[in-house]
């Protein structure tokens, strides 16, 4: 069968969190409760019928676009194509909007394309996209985005825990090797600066004793840091046999590298696709090559 590449855009609805759609509740004052509600909502999306999911996506998109219509750039864009967010009947109505690419947004002042009042209300701080494309975009990220990321990672860890049949009586401990921007997202995390791996004294006096004492079940790192850890473990003749899963992010691994890592640590390998502004978007499939889009998180549109 002949195959051809396709171009697609995943339109992510990043303001409304799943629980805030269901409960219409968010104040940022009880973070633990908000994280648990979001985690519960993500789990429910795995079970929901696609017809009900479409209704939630429509409501989510409608709320986002109505808010966006008050922002100068987006309001002008809607007006130019005669688009009224209030009239939305289906989440597929977003196809009526033209696609705005990253370069276009970079050329527009952030105050002209952002809701400055909402940013102040939600304690949003100025940040930016991860920049892996070489063209980062400045944007405001509020507490709500952090809560969403914490809930998603908690849900993912619990999902992995079920799949690997790890002991369910306590949460899994995670070794975060060098992914500093994610170090505070999961409560049971041990963070180690990957640069310290290169120092023999640090490895034998601090890093190895800490890992052997805590026995983390999950290794969470960029592939380059995983490779460095494997290199030094081999050189130093040190072995860890307690990892239940390895999670890698942001960087690519070929099939040979994936096989090598799984065989070295004797555990499954997971990956995520995500962005700084949207958090995790897709999770690798445990059975086949490719990723599963997280339900309720966005709308995938084939554009050519």
Coordinates of C-alpha atoms in Angstrom, one line a residue:
X1 CA 0.0 0.0 0.0
X2 CA 1.4 3.4 -0.9
X3 CA 1.8 5.9 1.9
X4 CA 2.5 9.6 1.9
X5 CA 3.3 12.1 4.6
X6 CA 0.6 14.4 5.8
X7 CA 0.7 17.8 7.4
X8 CA -1.5 18.2 10.5
X9 CA -2.1 20.7 13.2
X10 CA -3.2 19.9 16.7
X11 CA -5.2 22.9 17.9
X12 CA -4.8 22.8 21.7
X13 CA -7.3 24.4 24.0
X14 CA -5.0 25.5 26.7
X15 CA -7.0 27.8 29.0
X16 CA -9.7 25.5 30.3
X17 CA -8.6 22.5 32.4
X18 CA -10.8 19.4 32.3
X19 CA -12.0 19.7 35.9
X20 CA -12.8 23.4 35.4
X21 CA -15.1 22.4 32.5
X22 CA -17.0 19.8 34.6
X23 CA -17.1 21.7 37.9
X24 CA -16.6 25.3 36.8
X25 CA -14.3 25.6 39.8
X26 CA -10.9 27.1 40.1
X27 CA -9.5 29.7 42.5
X28 CA -5.8 28.7 42.9
X29 CA -6.0 28.8 46.7
X30 CA -6.2 25.0 47.3
X31 CA -3.6 23.7 45.0
X32 CA -3.6 20.1 46.3
X33 CA -7.4 19.8 45.8
X34 CA -7.2 21.4 42.3
X35 CA -4.4 18.9 41.3
X36 CA -6.5 16.0 42.5
X37 CA -9.6 17.2 40.7
X38 CA -7.7 17.6 37.4
X39 CA -6.1 14.1 37.8
X40 CA -9.6 12.7 38.3
X41 CA -10.9 14.5 35.3
X42 CA -8.0 13.2 33.0
X43 CA -8.9 9.7 34.2
X44 CA -12.5 10.2 33.3
X45 CA -11.6 11.4 29.8
X46 CA -10.2 7.9 29.2
X47 CA -13.6 6.4 29.7
X48 CA -15.9 9.0 28.2
X49 CA -17.9 8.3 25.1
X50 CA -16.7 10.2 22.0
X51 CA -20.0 12.0 21.6
X52 CA -19.9 13.3 25.2
X53 CA -16.2 14.2 24.6
X54 CA -17.2 16.2 21.6
X55 CA -19.6 18.2 23.7
X56 CA -17.0 19.0 26.3
X57 CA -14.5 20.0 23.6
X58 CA -17.0 22.3 22.0
X59 CA -17.7 23.9 25.3
X60 CA -14.0 24.2 26.1
X61 CA -13.2 25.7 22.7
X62 CA -16.2 28.1 22.8
X63 CA -15.1 29.5 26.2
X64 CA -11.5 30.0 25.0
X65 CA -12.5 31.7 21.7
X66 CA -15.1 34.0 23.4
X67 CA -12.3 35.1 25.8
X68 CA -9.9 35.5 22.9
X69 CA -12.3 37.8 21.0
X70 CA -11.6 40.6 23.5
X71 CA -7.8 40.4 22.7
X72 CA -6.9 42.9 19.9
X73 CA -5.1 40.5 17.5
X74 CA -7.5 37.6 17.8
X75 CA -10.6 39.9 17.8
X76 CA -9.3 41.4 14.5
X77 CA -8.7 38.0 13.0
X78 CA -12.2 36.8 13.9
X79 CA -13.7 39.9 12.4
X80 CA -11.7 39.6 9.1
X81 CA -13.2 36.1 8.5
X82 CA -16.7 37.0 9.9
X83 CA -16.2 34.5 12.7
X84 CA -18.4 34.9 15.8
X85 CA -17.4 32.5 18.7
X86 CA -20.8 32.8 20.3
X87 CA -22.3 31.0 17.3
X88 CA -20.2 27.9 17.7
X89 CA -22.2 24.7 17.5
X90 CA -19.4 22.1 17.1
X91 CA -15.7 21.9 18.0
X92 CA -15.1 21.4 14.2
X93 CA -16.2 25.1 13.7
X94 CA -12.6 26.0 14.5
X95 CA -11.8 24.9 10.9
X96 CA -13.3 28.1 9.8
X97 CA -10.4 30.0 11.3
X98 CA -7.1 30.5 9.4
X99 CA -4.0 28.9 10.9
X100 CA -1.6 31.3 12.5
X101 CA 2.0 30.1 12.5
X102 CA 4.8 30.6 15.0
X103 CA 6.6 33.1 13.0
X104 CA 3.5 35.3 12.6
X105 CA 3.0 35.3 16.4
X106 CA 6.7 36.2 17.0
X107 CA 6.2 39.3 15.0
X108 CA 3.3 40.5 17.1
X109 CA 3.7 42.3 20.4
X110 CA 2.7 40.0 23.3
X111 CA 0.4 42.7 24.7
X112 CA -1.5 42.8 21.4
X113 CA -2.1 39.0 21.4
X114 CA -2.5 38.3 25.1
X115 CA -5.2 38.9 27.7
X116 CA -3.3 41.1 30.0
X117 CA -6.1 41.5 32.5
X118 CA -6.6 37.7 32.8
X119 CA -2.9 37.2 33.2
X120 CA -2.8 39.5 36.2
X121 CA -5.9 37.9 37.7
X122 CA -4.5 34.4 37.4
X123 CA -1.0 35.4 38.7
X124 CA 0.5 34.8 35.2
X125 CA 4.2 35.3 34.8
X126 CA 5.9 36.1 31.5
X127 CA 7.6 33.1 30.1
X128 CA 8.1 31.5 26.7
X129 CA 7.8 28.4 24.6
X130 CA 10.6 25.8 24.9
X131 CA 12.4 27.0 21.8
X132 CA 13.2 23.6 20.4
X133 CA 12.2 24.9 17.0
X134 CA 14.7 27.7 17.3
X135 CA 11.9 30.3 17.4
X136 CA 10.5 30.6 20.9
X137 CA 7.4 32.7 21.5
X138 CA 6.9 34.9 24.6
X139 CA 3.7 34.3 26.5
X140 CA 2.0 34.4 29.9
X141 CA 1.6 31.3 32.0
X142 CA -0.6 31.3 35.1
X143 CA -0.9 29.0 38.1
X144 CA -3.6 27.2 36.3
X145 CA -1.1 25.9 33.7
X146 CA 1.2 24.6 36.5
X147 CA -1.7 22.8 38.2
X148 CA -2.7 21.2 34.9
X149 CA 0.9 19.9 34.4
X150 CA 1.1 18.6 37.9
X151 CA -2.2 16.7 37.5
X152 CA -1.2 15.3 34.1
X153 CA 2.1 14.0 35.4
X154 CA 0.4 12.5 38.5
X155 CA -2.1 10.8 36.2
X156 CA 0.6 9.5 33.9
X157 CA 2.7 8.0 36.8
X158 CA -0.4 6.3 38.2
X159 CA -1.1 4.9 34.7
X160 CA 2.4 3.5 34.5
X161 CA 2.2 2.1 38.0
X162 CA -0.9 0.1 36.9
X163 CA 0.8 -1.1 33.7
X164 CA 4.1 -2.3 35.4
X165 CA 2.2 -3.9 38.3
X166 CA 4.2 -1.9 40.8
X167 CA 3.3 -1.9 44.5
X168 CA 0.1 0.1 44.7
X169 CA 0.2 0.8 48.4
X170 CA 2.4 3.9 48.0
X171 CA 3.2 6.4 45.2
X172 CA 6.2 5.7 43.0
X173 CA 9.3 7.7 43.5
X174 CA 10.8 9.5 40.5
X175 CA 14.5 10.3 39.8
X176 CA 14.5 13.5 37.7
X177 CA 17.9 13.7 36.0
X178 CA 18.4 17.2 34.7
X179 CA 14.9 18.2 33.7
X180 CA 14.9 21.2 36.0
X181 CA 11.7 22.8 34.6
X182 CA 9.7 19.7 35.7
X183 CA 11.4 19.2 39.0
X184 CA 8.5 20.5 41.0
X185 CA 5.7 18.9 39.0
X186 CA 5.6 15.6 40.9
X187 CA 5.6 15.5 44.7
X188 CA 7.7 12.3 45.1
X189 CA 10.7 13.5 43.0
X190 CA 14.5 13.3 43.6
X191 CA 16.2 15.9 41.4
X192 CA 19.8 15.6 40.4
X193 CA 21.6 18.1 38.3
X194 CA 22.9 16.2 35.2
X195 CA 26.1 18.3 35.1
X196 CA 27.2 16.8 38.4
X197 CA 27.3 13.4 36.8
X198 CA 30.6 14.4 35.2
X199 CA 32.3 14.8 38.6
X200 CA 33.6 11.5 40.0
X201 CA 33.5 12.8 43.5
X202 CA 29.9 13.9 43.2
X203 CA 28.9 10.6 41.7
X204 CA 30.4 8.4 44.5
X205 CA 29.9 10.8 47.4
X206 CA 26.4 12.1 46.7
X207 CA 24.6 10.8 43.5
X208 CA 25.0 7.0 43.8
X209 CA 24.4 6.9 47.6
X210 CA 21.3 9.0 47.2
X211 CA 19.9 6.9 44.4
X212 CA 20.7 3.6 46.2
X213 CA 19.1 4.9 49.4
X214 CA 15.9 6.2 47.8
X215 CA 15.5 3.4 45.2
X216 CA 13.4 5.5 42.8
X217 CA 11.1 3.4 40.5
X218 CA 11.0 5.9 37.6
X219 CA 13.8 7.5 35.8
X220 CA 12.7 10.8 34.2
X221 CA 15.2 12.5 31.9
X222 CA 16.1 13.8 28.5
X223 CA 17.7 11.0 26.3
X224 CA 21.1 12.7 26.3
X225 CA 21.1 12.5 30.2
X226 CA 20.0 8.9 30.2
X227 CA 22.9 8.0 27.9
X228 CA 25.3 9.8 30.1
X229 CA 24.0 8.0 33.2
X230 CA 24.4 4.6 31.4
X231 CA 27.9 5.6 30.4
X232 CA 29.0 6.4 33.9
X233 CA 27.3 3.4 35.5
X234 CA 29.3 1.2 33.1
X235 CA 32.5 3.0 33.7
X236 CA 32.1 3.0 37.5
X237 CA 30.7 -0.6 37.6
X238 CA 27.6 0.5 39.4
X239 CA 24.2 -1.1 38.8
X240 CA 20.6 -0.1 39.6
X241 CA 18.0 -2.8 39.4
X242 CA 14.9 -1.0 40.9
X243 CA 13.7 1.1 38.0
X244 CA 10.2 0.0 37.0
X245 CA 10.0 2.5 34.0
X246 CA 12.1 5.0 32.2
X247 CA 10.4 8.2 30.8
X248 CA 12.2 10.2 28.2
X249 CA 11.1 13.6 26.8
X250 CA 11.9 16.3 24.3
X251 CA 14.6 14.5 22.3
X252 CA 14.5 11.6 19.8
X253 CA 15.7 8.0 20.3
X254 CA 16.0 5.6 17.4
X255 CA 14.8 2.0 17.7
X256 CA 18.3 0.7 18.5
X257 CA 18.7 3.2 21.3
X258 CA 15.3 2.4 22.8
X259 CA 16.1 -1.3 22.8
X260 CA 19.5 -0.7 24.5
X261 CA 18.0 1.4 27.3
X262 CA 15.2 -1.0 27.9
X263 CA 17.6 -3.9 28.1
X264 CA 20.1 -2.0 30.3
X265 CA 17.5 -1.1 32.9
X266 CA 15.3 -4.2 32.4
X267 CA 12.1 -2.1 32.3
X268 CA 9.7 -0.5 29.8
X269 CA 10.4 2.8 28.1
X270 CA 7.8 5.6 27.8
X271 CA 7.9 8.9 26.0
X272 CA 5.8 12.1 25.9
X273 CA 5.3 14.8 23.4
X274 CA 4.5 18.2 24.9
X275 CA 5.2 21.9 24.9
X276 CA 5.9 24.3 27.7
X277 CA 2.7 26.2 27.0
X278 CA 0.4 23.1 26.7
X279 CA 2.1 20.6 29.0
X280 CA 1.9 17.0 27.9
X281 CA 0.0 16.5 24.7
X282 CA 0.6 12.9 23.7
X283 CA 1.9 9.7 25.3
X284 CA 3.8 6.9 23.5
X285 CA 1.9 3.7 22.7
X286 CA 3.0 0.7 24.8
X287 CA 2.3 -1.7 21.9
X288 CA 3.0 0.1 18.6
X289 CA 5.2 2.9 17.3
X290 CA 3.6 6.3 17.6
X291 CA 1.7 8.4 20.2
X292 CA -1.8 8.6 21.6
X293 CA -3.2 12.2 21.8
X294 CA -4.5 12.8 25.3
X295 CA -8.3 12.8 25.1
X296 CA -10.0 16.1 25.7
X297 CA -6.8 18.0 25.2
X298 CA -7.0 19.2 21.6
X299 CA -8.4 18.7 18.2
X300 CA -6.2 17.2 15.5
X301 CA -6.9 18.7 12.0
X302 CA -5.4 17.3 8.8
X303 CA -4.5 20.4 6.7
X304 CA -3.0 18.7 3.6

